Amino acid sequence: MTYDIVTIDGDGIGPEVNQSAIEVLREACGSALLNFMPFDGGAGHYVKTGHVLPDETLNACRNAHAMLHGAAGLPGVTYADGTEVGNDLHLQLRFKLDLFANVRPIRLYQGVKSTLADWSAGQIDYVIVRENTEGLYASRGAGVNLRNELVTDTLVMTRLGVERVAKFAFDLSRRRNGAPRDHQRRVTVCDKANILKTYAFFRAVCTEVAQSYADVEIDYAYADAITVHMLKKPDFYDVIVAENMFGDIISDLGAATVGGLGMAASAELGLNHGLFQGAHGSAPDIAGQDVASPIATILSGALMLRWLGDRHHDATLSQAADRVEKAVEDVLAHGDAVPHDQGGHARCTEVTQAVCRRLR
Ligand code: ATP
């Protein structure tokens, strides 16, 4: 079987890191297994054509087995209301393809220095599951600006939306080995249930879902408090489930504890579609210089292989996912190529080559 993968390079460092991931995935899977299909999209494309996500790209995404994306967004390219055009690419894909679970692994690799003192590889290893289609960002494009005097965006939650992301988080915990601290399978519900009805609902529905998972502990943390816990006791976490905006914010914080955004992979999953891109944006400050770290996108590519492997019961893909992760692990642990954001001098292309060498 051949898998059709729509690739959208996007803007800024998007093309560099996406091409890097494609090269690594080709090396891992050979040339016949994955059929990469490049399509347009992003802020640059919007400037040229007026479309951030052209119809042809959306249709191709609907029909493909998976999507791999670099990043989108250019400074100053905004809509009339001031919001950024670039983000609209993945926001539209999230809403139109119902990619409700945004999976963001936070794992400290050997050879990568944590910004937190005294923590080493193996001690920080958890996953943030960010609800991806509701919450505060559901209002994107639909908020009210009344005569430029009164502005509102509405936080939206549905029972179906919370139930499915909670189930996703508990199922994910069952597939893992628990928290590094005590090997306990644990889902931490991150909310502000003490302040808003929506978050109290989020917590209550997660608690209902937990009844069917006796083997997984349920734990609760307010969104402000968890920013402290994630720094002081990161080994306590296994899976954290959070509303859209909170998940967005805490996943950047989590990334900072394991080497920064250049290390942060992401998978956005629905029942029928999967979009894979680094958790970072287009990083315009370092674009076009071959200094971005491709690791986040390469690891997102590995998540793609694992997801496809599970979905299609294809062990070749699952093994390729393991091999890509192992190759990245080895490159970092042995310092084959140390990316700029990790204090080294290896270019994006050099890191890519180093990962490919390990795969060979
Ligand atoms: P968005 O606006 O889409 O939310 P973001 O907040 O994630 O994006 P970015 O611009 O992508 O922001 O990243 C913030 C900074 O982190 C960048 O300016 C860059 O210095 C650094 N950074 C991000 N991604 C990488 C990467 N892959 N390699 C090295 N540095 C990176």
Coordinates of C-alpha atoms and ligand atoms in Angstrom, one line a residue:
M1 CA 0.0 0.0 0.0
T2 CA 1.1 3.6 -0.7
Y3 CA 0.1 6.4 1.6
D4 CA -0.8 9.8 0.2
I5 CA 0.7 12.6 2.3
V6 CA -0.3 16.2 1.5
T7 CA 2.6 18.4 2.4
I8 CA 2.2 22.2 2.9
D9 CA 5.5 24.0 3.4
G10 CA 4.0 27.3 4.5
D11 CA 6.0 30.4 5.5
G12 CA 9.1 31.4 7.4
I13 CA 11.0 28.3 8.5
G14 CA 8.1 26.2 7.3
P15 CA 9.7 25.1 4.0
E16 CA 13.1 24.3 5.6
V17 CA 11.8 22.2 8.4
N18 CA 9.1 20.5 6.3
Q19 CA 11.6 19.5 3.6
S20 CA 13.8 18.2 6.3
A21 CA 11.1 16.0 7.7
I22 CA 10.2 14.7 4.2
E23 CA 13.8 13.7 3.6
V24 CA 14.0 11.8 6.9
L25 CA 10.7 10.1 6.3
R26 CA 11.8 9.0 2.8
E27 CA 15.0 7.6 4.4
A28 CA 13.0 5.8 7.0
C29 CA 10.3 4.3 4.7
G30 CA 12.0 4.1 1.3
S31 CA 10.6 5.8 -1.7
A32 CA 7.5 3.7 -2.4
L33 CA 5.6 3.7 0.8
L34 CA 4.8 7.4 1.2
N35 CA 3.6 9.5 -1.8
F36 CA 4.3 13.1 -0.8
M37 CA 2.0 15.6 -2.6
P38 CA 3.0 19.3 -2.2
F39 CA 0.2 21.8 -2.0
D40 CA 0.1 25.6 -1.5
G41 CA -1.1 27.4 1.6
G42 CA -0.1 30.0 4.2
A43 CA 0.3 33.8 4.5
G44 CA 2.7 34.1 1.5
H45 CA 0.1 32.4 -0.6
Y46 CA -2.6 34.6 0.7
V47 CA -0.6 37.7 -0.3
K48 CA -0.3 36.4 -3.8
T49 CA -3.9 35.0 -4.3
G50 CA -6.1 36.1 -1.4
H51 CA -6.5 32.5 -0.2
V52 CA -4.6 31.1 2.9
L53 CA -6.0 27.6 2.3
P54 CA -6.9 27.2 -1.3
D55 CA -9.8 24.8 -2.2
E56 CA -7.5 22.4 -4.1
T57 CA -5.3 22.1 -0.9
L58 CA -8.4 21.5 1.3
N59 CA -9.7 18.9 -1.1
A60 CA -6.4 17.1 -1.3
C61 CA -6.2 17.2 2.6
R62 CA -9.7 15.6 2.7
N63 CA -8.6 12.8 0.4
A64 CA -5.1 12.1 1.7
H65 CA -4.1 9.6 4.4
A66 CA -2.3 12.4 6.4
M67 CA -1.0 16.0 6.2
L68 CA 2.5 17.2 7.0
H69 CA 2.9 20.9 7.5
G70 CA 5.9 23.2 8.2
A71 CA 4.5 26.4 9.7
A72 CA 2.4 29.4 8.5
G73 CA 2.5 33.1 9.2
L74 CA 4.2 36.2 8.2
P75 CA 4.6 39.4 10.3
G76 CA 2.2 42.1 9.2
V77 CA 0.0 39.8 7.1
T78 CA -3.2 40.2 9.0
Y79 CA -6.9 40.4 8.4
A80 CA -8.8 43.7 8.8
D81 CA -9.7 42.8 12.4
G82 CA -6.0 42.5 13.3
T83 CA -5.9 38.7 13.6
E84 CA -3.1 36.8 11.8
V85 CA -3.7 35.3 8.4
G86 CA -1.1 32.5 8.8
N87 CA -2.7 30.8 11.8
D88 CA -5.9 30.5 9.7
L89 CA -4.4 27.7 7.7
H90 CA -4.3 25.2 10.5
L91 CA -7.3 26.7 12.3
Q92 CA -9.4 26.1 9.1
L93 CA -8.0 22.6 8.8
R94 CA -8.8 21.9 12.5
F95 CA -12.4 23.0 12.2
K96 CA -13.2 21.7 8.7
L97 CA -11.6 18.3 9.2
D98 CA -12.6 18.1 12.9
L99 CA -9.2 17.5 14.3
F100 CA -10.3 17.6 17.9
A101 CA -7.3 16.2 19.8
N102 CA -4.0 18.1 19.6
V103 CA -1.3 15.8 21.0
R104 CA 1.9 17.5 22.2
P105 CA 4.5 15.2 23.7
I106 CA 6.8 16.9 26.3
R107 CA 9.8 14.7 26.6
L108 CA 13.4 15.6 27.7
Y109 CA 15.9 13.8 25.5
Q110 CA 19.4 12.9 26.5
G111 CA 21.9 15.5 25.3
V112 CA 19.3 18.3 25.6
K113 CA 19.7 20.6 28.5
S114 CA 16.5 21.5 30.4
T115 CA 15.9 25.0 31.4
L116 CA 15.0 23.4 34.8
A117 CA 18.0 22.5 37.0
D118 CA 18.3 18.9 38.2
W119 CA 16.1 17.2 35.7
S120 CA 17.4 14.7 33.2
A121 CA 16.3 12.5 30.4
G122 CA 13.6 10.1 31.5
Q123 CA 12.3 12.3 34.2
I124 CA 10.2 14.6 32.0
D125 CA 8.0 12.6 29.8
Y126 CA 4.4 13.5 29.5
V127 CA 1.8 14.4 26.8
I128 CA -0.5 17.5 26.7
V129 CA -3.8 16.8 25.0
R130 CA -5.2 20.1 23.9
E131 CA -8.8 20.2 22.9
N132 CA -8.5 21.6 19.4
T133 CA -12.0 22.6 18.1
E134 CA -13.9 24.3 20.9
G135 CA -13.0 26.4 23.9
L136 CA -12.1 30.0 23.6
Y137 CA -10.7 29.6 20.0
A138 CA -14.0 28.3 18.7
S139 CA -15.0 32.0 18.4
R140 CA -12.2 32.6 15.9
G141 CA -13.7 34.8 13.2
A142 CA -17.1 35.0 15.0
G143 CA -16.4 37.3 17.9
V144 CA -18.3 40.6 18.1
N145 CA -16.8 44.0 17.7
L146 CA -19.6 46.5 18.4
R147 CA -18.7 49.9 16.9
N148 CA -15.2 49.5 18.1
E149 CA -16.4 50.1 21.6
L150 CA -17.3 46.7 22.9
V151 CA -15.7 43.4 22.0
T152 CA -16.5 39.8 22.9
D153 CA -15.3 36.3 22.1
T154 CA -17.3 33.4 23.6
L155 CA -15.9 30.3 25.2
V156 CA -17.8 27.3 23.8
M157 CA -17.9 23.8 25.2
T158 CA -20.2 20.9 24.3
R159 CA -20.6 17.5 26.1
L160 CA -19.6 15.7 22.9
G161 CA -16.5 17.8 22.5
V162 CA -15.3 17.4 26.1
E163 CA -16.2 13.7 26.2
R164 CA -14.3 12.8 23.1
V165 CA -11.1 14.6 24.1
A166 CA -11.3 13.2 27.6
K167 CA -11.7 9.7 26.3
F168 CA -8.8 10.3 24.0
A169 CA -6.6 11.4 26.9
F170 CA -7.5 8.3 29.0
D171 CA -7.0 5.9 26.1
L172 CA -3.6 7.6 25.5
S173 CA -2.6 7.1 29.2
R174 CA -3.4 3.4 28.9
R175 CA -0.9 3.1 26.0
R176 CA 1.9 4.7 28.1
N177 CA 3.9 3.6 31.1
G178 CA 2.6 6.1 33.6
A179 CA 4.3 9.2 35.1
P180 CA 8.1 9.0 35.5
R181 CA 7.8 9.7 39.2
D182 CA 5.7 6.7 40.2
H183 CA 4.7 4.9 37.0
Q184 CA 1.1 5.7 37.8
R185 CA -1.2 6.1 34.8
R186 CA -2.7 9.5 35.4
V187 CA -4.8 12.1 33.5
T188 CA -4.6 15.6 34.9
V189 CA -7.5 17.8 34.0
C190 CA -6.3 21.4 33.6
D191 CA -9.0 24.1 34.0
K192 CA -10.3 27.0 36.0
A193 CA -13.3 25.2 37.4
N194 CA -13.2 27.5 40.4
I195 CA -14.0 30.5 38.3
L196 CA -16.1 29.7 35.2
K197 CA -19.1 27.5 34.5
T198 CA -17.5 26.2 31.2
Y199 CA -14.4 24.9 33.1
A200 CA -16.5 23.4 35.9
F201 CA -18.4 21.6 33.1
F202 CA -15.1 20.5 31.5
R203 CA -14.0 19.1 34.9
A204 CA -17.3 17.3 35.5
V205 CA -17.5 15.7 32.1
C206 CA -13.8 14.5 32.4
T207 CA -14.7 13.0 35.9
E208 CA -17.6 11.1 34.4
V209 CA -15.4 9.7 31.6
A210 CA -12.8 8.7 34.2
Q211 CA -15.4 6.2 35.7
S212 CA -14.7 3.9 32.8
Y213 CA -11.0 4.0 33.4
A214 CA -10.4 2.5 36.9
D215 CA -6.7 1.8 36.0
V216 CA -6.0 5.5 35.3
E217 CA -5.9 8.0 38.1
I218 CA -7.7 11.3 37.6
D219 CA -6.0 14.4 38.9
Y220 CA -7.0 18.1 38.7
A221 CA -5.0 21.3 38.4
Y222 CA -6.1 24.9 37.9
A223 CA -4.5 26.4 34.9
D224 CA -2.5 29.0 36.8
A225 CA -1.3 26.5 39.4
I226 CA -0.2 24.0 36.8
T227 CA 2.4 26.5 35.4
V228 CA 4.1 26.2 38.8
H229 CA 3.7 22.4 39.0
M230 CA 5.1 21.8 35.5
L231 CA 8.3 23.5 36.6
K232 CA 8.6 22.1 40.1
K233 CA 7.4 18.5 39.7
P234 CA 7.3 17.7 35.9
D235 CA 7.9 14.0 36.7
F236 CA 4.4 13.8 38.2
Y237 CA 2.7 14.1 34.8
D238 CA 1.6 11.4 32.4
V239 CA -1.2 13.0 30.3
I240 CA -2.6 16.5 30.8
V241 CA -6.0 17.3 29.1
A242 CA -6.9 21.0 28.7
E243 CA -9.2 23.4 27.0
N244 CA -8.0 24.8 23.7
M245 CA -6.4 28.1 24.9
F246 CA -5.0 26.7 28.1
G247 CA -3.6 23.8 26.1
D248 CA -2.0 26.3 23.7
I249 CA -0.3 28.2 26.5
I250 CA 0.9 25.3 28.7
S251 CA 2.3 23.4 25.7
D252 CA 4.7 26.3 25.0
L253 CA 5.7 26.3 28.7
G254 CA 6.2 22.5 28.6
A255 CA 8.3 22.8 25.5
A256 CA 10.5 25.3 27.3
T257 CA 11.3 22.7 29.9
V258 CA 12.6 20.2 27.3
G259 CA 14.7 22.3 25.0
G260 CA 12.3 24.8 23.5
L261 CA 9.9 25.1 20.6
G262 CA 12.4 23.5 18.2
M263 CA 11.9 20.2 20.1
A264 CA 8.1 20.3 20.3
A265 CA 6.2 17.9 18.1
S266 CA 2.5 18.0 17.5
A267 CA -0.2 15.8 16.1
E268 CA -3.7 17.1 15.4
L269 CA -6.1 14.2 15.2
G270 CA -9.7 13.5 14.4
L271 CA -11.5 10.3 13.6
N272 CA -10.7 10.4 9.9
H273 CA -7.8 12.9 9.5
G274 CA -4.4 13.7 11.0
L275 CA -2.3 16.9 10.6
F276 CA 1.3 16.9 11.7
Q277 CA 3.5 19.9 12.3
G278 CA 5.9 21.2 14.9
A279 CA 4.2 23.0 17.8
H280 CA 6.1 26.2 16.9
G281 CA 5.1 28.9 14.4
S282 CA 7.0 30.2 11.4
A283 CA 9.8 31.8 13.5
P284 CA 10.3 34.7 11.0
D285 CA 13.4 35.9 12.9
I286 CA 15.4 32.9 11.8
A287 CA 13.7 32.1 8.5
G288 CA 15.7 31.3 5.3
Q289 CA 19.0 31.1 7.2
D290 CA 19.2 27.3 7.5
V291 CA 19.5 27.6 11.3
A292 CA 16.1 26.4 12.4
S293 CA 15.9 23.1 14.2
P294 CA 14.0 20.5 12.2
I295 CA 13.7 18.2 15.2
A296 CA 10.1 19.3 16.0
T297 CA 8.9 18.6 12.5
I298 CA 10.9 15.3 12.2
L299 CA 9.4 14.1 15.5
S300 CA 5.9 15.2 14.2
G301 CA 6.7 13.0 11.1
A302 CA 7.4 10.1 13.5
L303 CA 4.0 10.7 15.2
M304 CA 2.4 10.6 11.7
L305 CA 4.0 7.2 10.9
R306 CA 2.8 5.8 14.2
W307 CA -0.7 7.1 13.7
L308 CA -0.9 5.7 10.2
G309 CA 0.6 2.4 11.3
D310 CA -2.0 2.0 14.0
R311 CA -4.9 3.1 11.7
H312 CA -3.9 0.8 8.9
H313 CA -2.5 -2.0 11.0
D314 CA 0.8 -1.6 9.1
A315 CA 3.7 -2.7 11.2
T316 CA 6.2 -1.3 8.7
L317 CA 5.1 2.2 9.5
S318 CA 5.1 1.7 13.2
Q319 CA 8.6 0.3 13.1
A320 CA 9.7 3.3 10.9
A321 CA 8.2 5.6 13.6
D322 CA 10.3 3.9 16.2
R323 CA 13.4 4.1 14.0
V324 CA 13.0 7.8 13.4
E325 CA 12.6 8.5 17.1
K326 CA 15.6 6.4 17.9
A327 CA 17.7 8.2 15.2
V328 CA 16.8 11.6 16.7
E329 CA 17.6 10.3 20.2
D330 CA 21.0 9.1 19.0
V331 CA 21.8 12.3 17.2
L332 CA 21.0 14.3 20.3
A333 CA 22.6 12.0 22.8
H334 CA 25.9 11.7 20.9
G335 CA 26.0 15.3 19.7
D336 CA 26.3 14.3 16.0
A337 CA 24.8 17.6 15.1
V338 CA 23.7 20.1 17.7
P339 CA 21.1 22.6 16.5
H340 CA 21.5 26.3 17.1
D341 CA 18.7 26.4 19.6
Q342 CA 20.5 23.8 21.7
G343 CA 23.7 25.9 21.8
G344 CA 25.3 24.2 18.8
H345 CA 26.2 25.3 15.3
A346 CA 24.6 22.6 13.1
R347 CA 22.5 23.9 10.3
C348 CA 19.0 22.6 9.6
T349 CA 20.3 20.6 6.6
E350 CA 23.2 19.2 8.8
V351 CA 20.8 18.0 11.5
T352 CA 18.7 16.4 8.7
Q353 CA 21.7 14.6 7.3
A354 CA 22.8 13.4 10.8
V355 CA 19.4 11.9 11.4
C356 CA 19.4 10.2 7.9
R357 CA 22.9 8.8 8.7
R358 CA 21.7 7.3 11.9
L359 CA 18.7 5.8 10.0
R360 CA 21.1 4.2 7.5
Ligands
ATP1 P1 2.7 31.4 16.6 O1 2.7 32.8 16.3 O2 2.3 30.5 15.4 O3 1.9 30.9 17.9 P2 5.0 30.8 18.1 O4 4.5 31.7 19.2 O5 5.1 29.4 18.4 O6 4.2 31.0 16.8 P3 7.5 31.2 16.7 O7 7.7 32.4 16.0 O8 7.3 30.0 15.9 O9 6.3 31.5 17.7 O10 8.7 30.9 17.7 C1 9.1 31.8 18.7 C2 10.6 31.8 18.7 O11 11.1 30.5 19.1 C3 11.2 32.1 17.3 O12 11.2 33.4 17.1 C4 12.5 31.3 17.3 O13 13.5 32.1 17.8 C5 12.2 30.1 18.2 N1 11.9 28.9 17.4 C6 10.7 28.5 17.1 N2 10.8 27.4 16.3 C7 12.1 27.1 16.2 C8 12.8 26.1 15.6 N3 12.2 25.1 14.9 N4 14.2 26.1 15.7 C9 14.8 27.1 16.4 N5 14.2 28.1 17.0 C10 12.8 28.1 16.9

